[in-house]
Amino acid sequence: MRLRRKHKSPPVLSHEFIIQNHVDVVSCLVMSLLMGVVFEATTKNAIIFVAVQYNVTYTIDDSNEQFHFYDYGPKDIATIFFYMLIAINLHAVIQENILDKINRRLHLSKTKHSKFNESGHLAFFSLFSFIWGSSILNAEEFAMDLTSLWTEYPHCRMLFQVKFFYICQIAYWLHALPELYFQKIQKEDIPRQLCYICLYIIHISGAYILNFQRLGLILMVPHYLVEFIFHASTCLFYFSDENKQKGIGCLATVCLTQAWMMWKFINFQLKKYREHVNNQIPKKKITNTKKKRTNQEPNRENCVNGAAKVEGEASPRIRKSKPV
């Protein structure tokens, strides 16, 4: 009988060791920061990583009612770092418990395996961000009152859920950078992924720092809905079906949905245009028709020697002039 060879564990701090054990290392960092909040000696330092900072409280004298708002500052870097570690752990949970099980059943090639994982993670995150962002818009009614986007600008004060949403967004896209290394992404795919990851980080961070939080939130919600539809239908079903039947079917559904929405939009615009045209045309004044005069002036053509012809009657005789 042949003895099974034992797989040698990679050397400590080597590339393989970091890739295989990065989730455990990150989990230890998260637990150590959470434990730091428990003890009084380290609470002041550890709370910066866990809790949202820069709380500003306003109190109304008449009712003693307090309103809590949040600002941004350099301490947010520590909070973003902590939630970036949380995102790495969640990335590993989704990969091991959902995507890897699907990959084993599909037997995809290495290229499709990598793209399937990428689309799977983005589909989960897009759906989560869309639901969370929609709940914030519904609660704050930013989309209902568009004048709130520019009135009283700059909006230096944020509500808790708005600030926490932005911190989690920045943390997620920052965690995608080390994931390129942890997931062993192929070299030809790195520039493409690195491009859109950096674009997300720049635009979301810019909206957060430049006090465009409301505008950024309104733009991100429909964008994440489109991203979810794209990755869930076009990518996931495409890579899971070798005959491309499901992918073509989903593409046809998306196209028909877009055509129906365009048809509704065109009809709505035409209706508004007709109403606008009708409002521009002055209304004709309704005048009562006057009765015809009984004694109308006869036409000259029907007059002979100063006497008017009568319809159905003979014309009057012409008088002969008497000789003098």
Tab-separated table of C-alpha atoms in Angstrom:
chain	number	residue	atom	x	y	z
A	1	MET	CA	0.000	0.000	0.000
A	2	ARG	CA	1.188	3.432	-0.899
A	3	LEU	CA	1.334	5.938	1.849
A	4	ARG	CA	-0.501	9.158	1.160
A	5	ARG	CA	1.783	12.075	0.906
A	6	LYS	CA	1.032	14.762	3.371
A	7	HIS	CA	0.569	18.191	1.843
A	8	LYS	CA	3.194	20.457	3.222
A	9	SER	CA	1.864	23.679	4.613
A	10	PRO	CA	3.338	26.732	2.880
A	11	PRO	CA	6.007	28.690	4.758
A	12	VAL	CA	4.854	31.441	7.042
A	13	LEU	CA	4.400	34.867	5.410
A	14	SER	CA	4.687	33.385	1.930
A	15	HIS	CA	2.178	34.277	-0.799
A	16	GLU	CA	0.330	30.981	-0.500
A	17	PHE	CA	0.191	31.242	3.286
A	18	ILE	CA	-1.316	34.741	3.149
A	19	ILE	CA	-3.865	33.746	0.490
A	20	GLN	CA	-4.957	30.616	2.345
A	21	ASN	CA	-5.130	32.200	5.803
A	22	HIS	CA	-6.067	35.818	5.090
A	23	VAL	CA	-9.614	35.287	6.369
A	24	ASP	CA	-8.342	33.986	9.712
A	25	VAL	CA	-5.922	36.892	10.052
A	26	VAL	CA	-8.648	39.412	9.284
A	27	SER	CA	-11.047	37.750	11.723
A	28	CYS	CA	-8.429	38.004	14.478
A	29	LEU	CA	-8.028	41.730	13.795
A	30	VAL	CA	-11.784	42.255	13.948
A	31	MET	CA	-12.099	40.354	17.215
A	32	SER	CA	-9.201	42.214	18.791
A	33	LEU	CA	-10.805	45.574	17.933
A	34	LEU	CA	-14.154	44.478	19.310
A	35	MET	CA	-12.501	43.241	22.491
A	36	GLY	CA	-10.762	46.590	22.805
A	37	VAL	CA	-14.140	48.288	23.123
A	38	VAL	CA	-14.983	46.129	26.152
A	39	PHE	CA	-12.042	47.149	28.328
A	40	GLU	CA	-11.860	50.680	29.693
A	41	ALA	CA	-8.141	51.066	29.059
A	42	THR	CA	-8.519	50.607	25.308
A	43	THR	CA	-12.071	51.844	24.767
A	44	LYS	CA	-11.100	55.354	23.676
A	45	ASN	CA	-8.799	54.047	20.965
A	46	ALA	CA	-10.889	51.086	19.820
A	47	ILE	CA	-14.172	52.982	19.627
A	48	ILE	CA	-12.765	55.054	16.769
A	49	PHE	CA	-12.693	51.933	14.582
A	50	VAL	CA	-16.099	50.531	15.498
A	51	ALA	CA	-18.440	53.515	16.017
A	52	VAL	CA	-19.297	56.337	13.641
A	53	GLN	CA	-17.459	59.498	14.650
A	54	TYR	CA	-18.116	63.276	14.618
A	55	ASN	CA	-21.512	63.352	16.262
A	56	VAL	CA	-23.165	66.796	16.412
A	57	THR	CA	-26.272	67.261	18.587
A	58	TYR	CA	-28.749	70.120	18.271
A	59	THR	CA	-31.262	70.918	21.017
A	60	ILE	CA	-34.428	72.986	20.645
A	61	ASP	CA	-34.981	75.160	23.714
A	62	ASP	CA	-38.758	75.097	23.616
A	63	SER	CA	-39.297	71.334	23.491
A	64	ASN	CA	-35.842	70.120	24.621
A	65	GLU	CA	-35.896	67.789	21.621
A	66	GLN	CA	-32.476	66.649	20.394
A	67	PHE	CA	-31.440	66.058	16.788
A	68	HIS	CA	-28.310	64.040	16.064
A	69	PHE	CA	-26.258	64.749	12.962
A	70	TYR	CA	-22.806	63.681	11.822
A	71	ASP	CA	-19.881	65.379	10.135
A	72	TYR	CA	-16.820	63.851	8.486
A	73	GLY	CA	-13.138	64.016	9.363
A	74	PRO	CA	-9.839	62.089	9.451
A	75	LYS	CA	-11.113	59.641	12.091
A	76	ASP	CA	-13.408	58.176	9.448
A	77	ILE	CA	-10.352	56.469	7.946
A	78	ALA	CA	-10.152	54.181	10.978
A	79	THR	CA	-13.888	53.392	10.759
A	80	ILE	CA	-13.590	52.636	7.050
A	81	PHE	CA	-10.649	50.333	7.751
A	82	PHE	CA	-12.650	48.329	10.290
A	83	TYR	CA	-15.603	47.843	7.971
A	84	MET	CA	-13.239	46.978	5.154
A	85	LEU	CA	-12.137	44.024	7.300
A	86	ILE	CA	-15.804	43.121	7.790
A	87	ALA	CA	-16.283	43.212	4.015
A	88	ILE	CA	-13.363	40.804	3.511
A	89	ASN	CA	-14.977	38.331	5.918
A	90	LEU	CA	-18.365	38.628	4.218
A	91	HIS	CA	-16.684	38.163	0.845
A	92	ALA	CA	-15.213	34.862	2.050
A	93	VAL	CA	-18.550	33.703	3.500
A	94	ILE	CA	-20.396	34.295	0.207
A	95	GLN	CA	-17.578	32.679	-1.759
A	96	GLU	CA	-17.381	29.501	0.314
A	97	ASN	CA	-21.049	28.932	1.129
A	98	ILE	CA	-22.724	29.981	-2.136
A	99	LEU	CA	-20.499	30.554	-5.147
A	100	ASP	CA	-18.086	27.644	-4.630
A	101	LYS	CA	-20.976	25.205	-4.323
A	102	ILE	CA	-22.461	26.458	-7.590
A	103	ASN	CA	-19.060	26.255	-9.305
A	104	ARG	CA	-18.671	22.605	-8.339
A	105	ARG	CA	-21.950	21.724	-10.016
A	106	LEU	CA	-21.309	23.728	-13.175
A	107	HIS	CA	-17.695	22.615	-13.778
A	108	LEU	CA	-16.736	25.926	-15.334
A	109	SER	CA	-13.400	26.692	-16.903
A	110	LYS	CA	-10.903	28.934	-15.131
A	111	THR	CA	-11.888	31.979	-17.165
A	112	LYS	CA	-15.610	31.512	-16.594
A	113	HIS	CA	-14.985	30.564	-12.968
A	114	SER	CA	-13.284	33.909	-12.311
A	115	LYS	CA	-15.950	35.956	-14.092
A	116	PHE	CA	-18.732	33.995	-12.413
A	117	ASN	CA	-17.296	34.814	-8.981
A	118	GLU	CA	-16.894	38.474	-9.892
A	119	SER	CA	-20.481	38.777	-11.132
A	120	GLY	CA	-21.820	36.844	-8.144
A	121	HIS	CA	-20.248	39.154	-5.567
A	122	LEU	CA	-21.278	42.290	-7.447
A	123	ALA	CA	-24.847	41.014	-7.792
A	124	PHE	CA	-25.135	40.439	-4.023
A	125	PHE	CA	-23.623	43.806	-3.194
A	126	SER	CA	-25.704	45.694	-5.787
A	127	LEU	CA	-28.943	44.192	-4.489
A	128	PHE	CA	-28.007	44.964	-0.881
A	129	SER	CA	-27.007	48.556	-1.731
A	130	PHE	CA	-30.171	49.143	-3.762
A	131	ILE	CA	-32.454	47.976	-0.934
A	132	TRP	CA	-30.536	49.927	1.702
A	133	GLY	CA	-30.328	53.104	-0.397
A	134	SER	CA	-34.033	52.909	-1.315
A	135	SER	CA	-34.990	52.658	2.359
A	136	ILE	CA	-32.946	55.782	3.118
A	137	LEU	CA	-34.545	57.720	0.247
A	138	ASN	CA	-37.975	56.619	1.397
A	139	ALA	CA	-37.300	57.692	4.974
A	140	GLU	CA	-35.650	61.018	4.183
A	141	GLU	CA	-37.753	61.897	1.100
A	142	PHE	CA	-34.773	63.281	-0.819
A	143	ALA	CA	-36.163	62.077	-4.134
A	144	MET	CA	-39.609	63.584	-3.495
A	145	ASP	CA	-38.263	67.093	-2.959
A	146	LEU	CA	-35.499	67.676	-5.516
A	147	THR	CA	-34.991	71.249	-4.311
A	148	SER	CA	-33.358	69.792	-1.200
A	149	LEU	CA	-30.359	68.882	-3.385
A	150	TRP	CA	-29.266	72.510	-3.725
A	151	THR	CA	-31.110	74.465	-1.049
A	152	GLU	CA	-28.967	75.380	1.965
A	153	TYR	CA	-25.853	73.939	0.315
A	154	PRO	CA	-23.304	72.867	1.534
A	155	HIS	CA	-24.966	70.072	3.496
A	156	CYS	CA	-22.262	69.658	6.107
A	157	ARG	CA	-24.465	67.675	8.487
A	158	MET	CA	-25.577	64.096	7.747
A	159	LEU	CA	-27.958	61.742	9.410
A	160	PHE	CA	-26.544	58.548	10.878
A	161	GLN	CA	-27.869	56.196	8.221
A	162	VAL	CA	-26.577	58.412	5.391
A	163	LYS	CA	-23.064	58.583	6.828
A	164	PHE	CA	-22.978	54.884	7.675
A	165	PHE	CA	-24.116	54.070	4.133
A	166	TYR	CA	-21.215	56.040	2.647
A	167	ILE	CA	-18.681	54.508	5.035
A	168	CYS	CA	-19.810	51.011	4.071
A	169	GLN	CA	-19.723	51.887	0.383
A	170	ILE	CA	-16.170	53.184	0.536
A	171	ALA	CA	-15.099	50.246	2.713
A	172	TYR	CA	-16.512	47.708	0.267
A	173	TRP	CA	-14.777	49.136	-2.776
A	174	LEU	CA	-11.510	49.480	-0.860
A	175	HIS	CA	-11.719	45.818	0.157
A	176	ALA	CA	-11.979	44.911	-3.541
A	177	LEU	CA	-8.364	46.001	-4.055
A	178	PRO	CA	-6.712	43.347	-1.824
A	179	GLU	CA	-9.272	40.809	-3.084
A	180	LEU	CA	-7.583	41.009	-6.476
A	181	TYR	CA	-4.574	39.444	-4.753
A	182	PHE	CA	-6.466	37.082	-2.461
A	183	GLN	CA	-8.615	35.645	-5.281
A	184	LYS	CA	-5.649	35.169	-7.643
A	185	ILE	CA	-7.200	37.223	-10.414
A	186	GLN	CA	-5.603	36.673	-13.797
A	187	LYS	CA	-3.255	39.382	-14.995
A	188	GLU	CA	-5.306	40.232	-18.084
A	189	ASP	CA	-8.417	40.876	-15.913
A	190	ILE	CA	-6.679	43.065	-13.325
A	191	PRO	CA	-6.620	46.344	-15.370
A	192	ARG	CA	-10.347	46.113	-16.151
A	193	GLN	CA	-11.362	45.434	-12.557
A	194	LEU	CA	-8.893	47.941	-11.175
A	195	CYS	CA	-10.354	50.613	-13.444
A	196	TYR	CA	-13.965	50.386	-12.288
A	197	ILE	CA	-12.982	49.835	-8.641
A	198	CYS	CA	-10.985	53.075	-8.632
A	199	LEU	CA	-13.833	54.908	-10.374
A	200	TYR	CA	-16.255	53.815	-7.662
A	201	ILE	CA	-13.853	54.872	-4.908
A	202	ILE	CA	-13.202	58.292	-6.468
A	203	HIS	CA	-16.830	59.164	-7.163
A	204	ILE	CA	-18.287	57.929	-3.864
A	205	SER	CA	-15.491	59.493	-1.816
A	206	GLY	CA	-15.853	62.741	-3.781
A	207	ALA	CA	-19.587	62.907	-3.079
A	208	TYR	CA	-18.904	62.210	0.599
A	209	ILE	CA	-16.158	64.810	1.031
A	210	LEU	CA	-17.645	67.559	-1.175
A	211	ASN	CA	-21.029	67.441	0.635
A	212	PHE	CA	-22.927	65.926	-2.301
A	213	GLN	CA	-24.236	63.077	-0.162
A	214	ARG	CA	-27.867	63.548	-1.188
A	215	LEU	CA	-27.138	63.773	-4.895
A	216	GLY	CA	-24.785	60.808	-4.721
A	217	LEU	CA	-27.404	58.726	-2.930
A	218	ILE	CA	-30.063	59.490	-5.539
A	219	LEU	CA	-27.655	58.544	-8.338
A	220	MET	CA	-26.374	55.367	-6.698
A	221	VAL	CA	-29.757	53.757	-6.033
A	222	PRO	CA	-30.883	53.397	-9.685
A	223	HIS	CA	-27.310	52.604	-10.716
A	224	TYR	CA	-27.116	49.651	-8.340
A	225	LEU	CA	-30.479	48.401	-9.618
A	226	VAL	CA	-29.094	48.336	-13.150
A	227	GLU	CA	-25.898	46.658	-11.930
A	228	PHE	CA	-27.896	43.964	-10.156
A	229	ILE	CA	-29.978	43.218	-13.262
A	230	PHE	CA	-26.852	43.101	-15.402
A	231	HIS	CA	-24.826	40.759	-13.209
A	232	ALA	CA	-27.745	38.554	-12.189
A	233	SER	CA	-29.191	38.047	-15.668
A	234	THR	CA	-26.553	38.669	-18.290
A	235	CYS	CA	-23.538	37.291	-16.437
A	236	LEU	CA	-24.687	34.708	-13.917
A	237	PHE	CA	-27.142	32.938	-16.195
A	238	TYR	CA	-24.821	33.250	-19.164
A	239	PHE	CA	-21.920	31.530	-17.427
A	240	SER	CA	-24.164	28.907	-15.868
A	241	ASP	CA	-25.632	27.804	-19.218
A	242	GLU	CA	-23.357	26.328	-21.835
A	243	ASN	CA	-25.975	26.560	-24.583
A	244	LYS	CA	-26.566	30.233	-23.789
A	245	GLN	CA	-30.315	29.697	-23.799
A	246	LYS	CA	-30.928	31.271	-20.418
A	247	GLY	CA	-28.607	34.197	-21.169
A	248	ILE	CA	-30.332	34.915	-24.510
A	249	GLY	CA	-33.704	34.622	-22.806
A	250	CYS	CA	-32.730	37.088	-20.061
A	251	LEU	CA	-31.297	39.468	-22.632
A	252	ALA	CA	-34.563	39.366	-24.574
A	253	THR	CA	-36.507	40.055	-21.370
A	254	VAL	CA	-34.333	43.060	-20.570
A	255	CYS	CA	-34.728	44.399	-24.113
A	256	LEU	CA	-38.519	44.003	-24.032
A	257	THR	CA	-38.661	45.725	-20.656
A	258	GLN	CA	-36.617	48.633	-21.975
A	259	ALA	CA	-38.827	48.868	-25.075
A	260	TRP	CA	-41.978	48.915	-22.941
A	261	MET	CA	-40.554	51.645	-20.688
A	262	MET	CA	-39.560	53.694	-23.754
A	263	TRP	CA	-43.067	53.304	-25.205
A	264	LYS	CA	-44.623	54.529	-21.957
A	265	PHE	CA	-42.215	57.444	-21.831
A	266	ILE	CA	-42.948	58.487	-25.437
A	267	ASN	CA	-46.716	58.326	-24.870
A	268	PHE	CA	-46.384	60.384	-21.714
A	269	GLN	CA	-44.343	63.047	-23.497
A	270	LEU	CA	-46.783	63.191	-26.413
A	271	LYS	CA	-49.686	63.607	-24.013
A	272	LYS	CA	-47.931	66.469	-22.230
A	273	TYR	CA	-47.096	68.051	-25.595
A	274	ARG	CA	-50.736	67.941	-26.734
A	275	GLU	CA	-51.886	69.507	-23.484
A	276	HIS	CA	-49.283	72.245	-23.884
A	277	VAL	CA	-50.402	72.975	-27.457
A	278	ASN	CA	-54.059	73.107	-26.467
A	279	ASN	CA	-53.288	75.558	-23.696
A	280	GLN	CA	-51.410	77.842	-26.103
A	281	ILE	CA	-54.319	78.136	-28.623
A	282	PRO	CA	-56.669	81.009	-27.573
A	283	LYS	CA	-60.214	79.943	-27.014
A	284	LYS	CA	-62.644	81.185	-29.594
A	285	LYS	CA	-65.350	83.345	-28.234
A	286	ILE	CA	-68.721	81.837	-28.762
A	287	THR	CA	-70.998	84.476	-30.231
A	288	ASN	CA	-74.686	84.164	-30.736
A	289	THR	CA	-75.672	84.235	-34.384
A	290	LYS	CA	-77.848	87.214	-35.188
A	291	LYS	CA	-81.086	86.776	-36.973
A	292	LYS	CA	-81.084	87.630	-40.620
A	293	ARG	CA	-82.592	90.896	-41.477
A	294	THR	CA	-85.947	90.567	-43.152
A	295	ASN	CA	-85.422	93.560	-45.350
A	296	GLN	CA	-82.125	92.962	-47.063
A	297	GLU	CA	-80.681	95.317	-49.574
A	298	PRO	CA	-81.217	93.797	-53.009
A	299	ASN	CA	-78.327	93.154	-55.260
A	300	ARG	CA	-77.770	95.471	-58.160
A	301	GLU	CA	-77.700	92.582	-60.585
A	302	ASN	CA	-81.299	91.707	-59.704
A	303	CYS	CA	-82.532	95.266	-60.147
A	304	VAL	CA	-84.046	96.518	-63.368
A	305	ASN	CA	-84.938	100.202	-63.657
A	306	GLY	CA	-84.809	100.581	-59.946
A	307	ALA	CA	-87.230	97.700	-59.311
A	308	ALA	CA	-86.012	94.498	-57.773
A	309	LYS	CA	-86.730	91.157	-59.316
A	310	VAL	CA	-88.805	88.756	-57.343
A	311	GLU	CA	-87.904	85.110	-57.622
A	312	GLY	CA	-90.496	83.119	-59.518
A	313	GLU	CA	-92.079	86.281	-60.960
A	314	ALA	CA	-91.665	88.066	-64.233
A	315	SER	CA	-89.572	91.106	-64.359
A	316	PRO	CA	-91.440	94.414	-64.449
A	317	ARG	CA	-92.182	95.888	-67.851
A	318	ILE	CA	-89.963	98.602	-69.134
A	319	ARG	CA	-91.935	101.842	-69.530
A	320	LYS	CA	-91.750	103.471	-72.883
A	321	SER	CA	-90.822	107.072	-72.967
A	322	LYS	CA	-93.517	109.320	-74.425
A	323	PRO	CA	-92.553	111.483	-77.368
A	324	VAL	CA	-92.549	115.147	-76.654
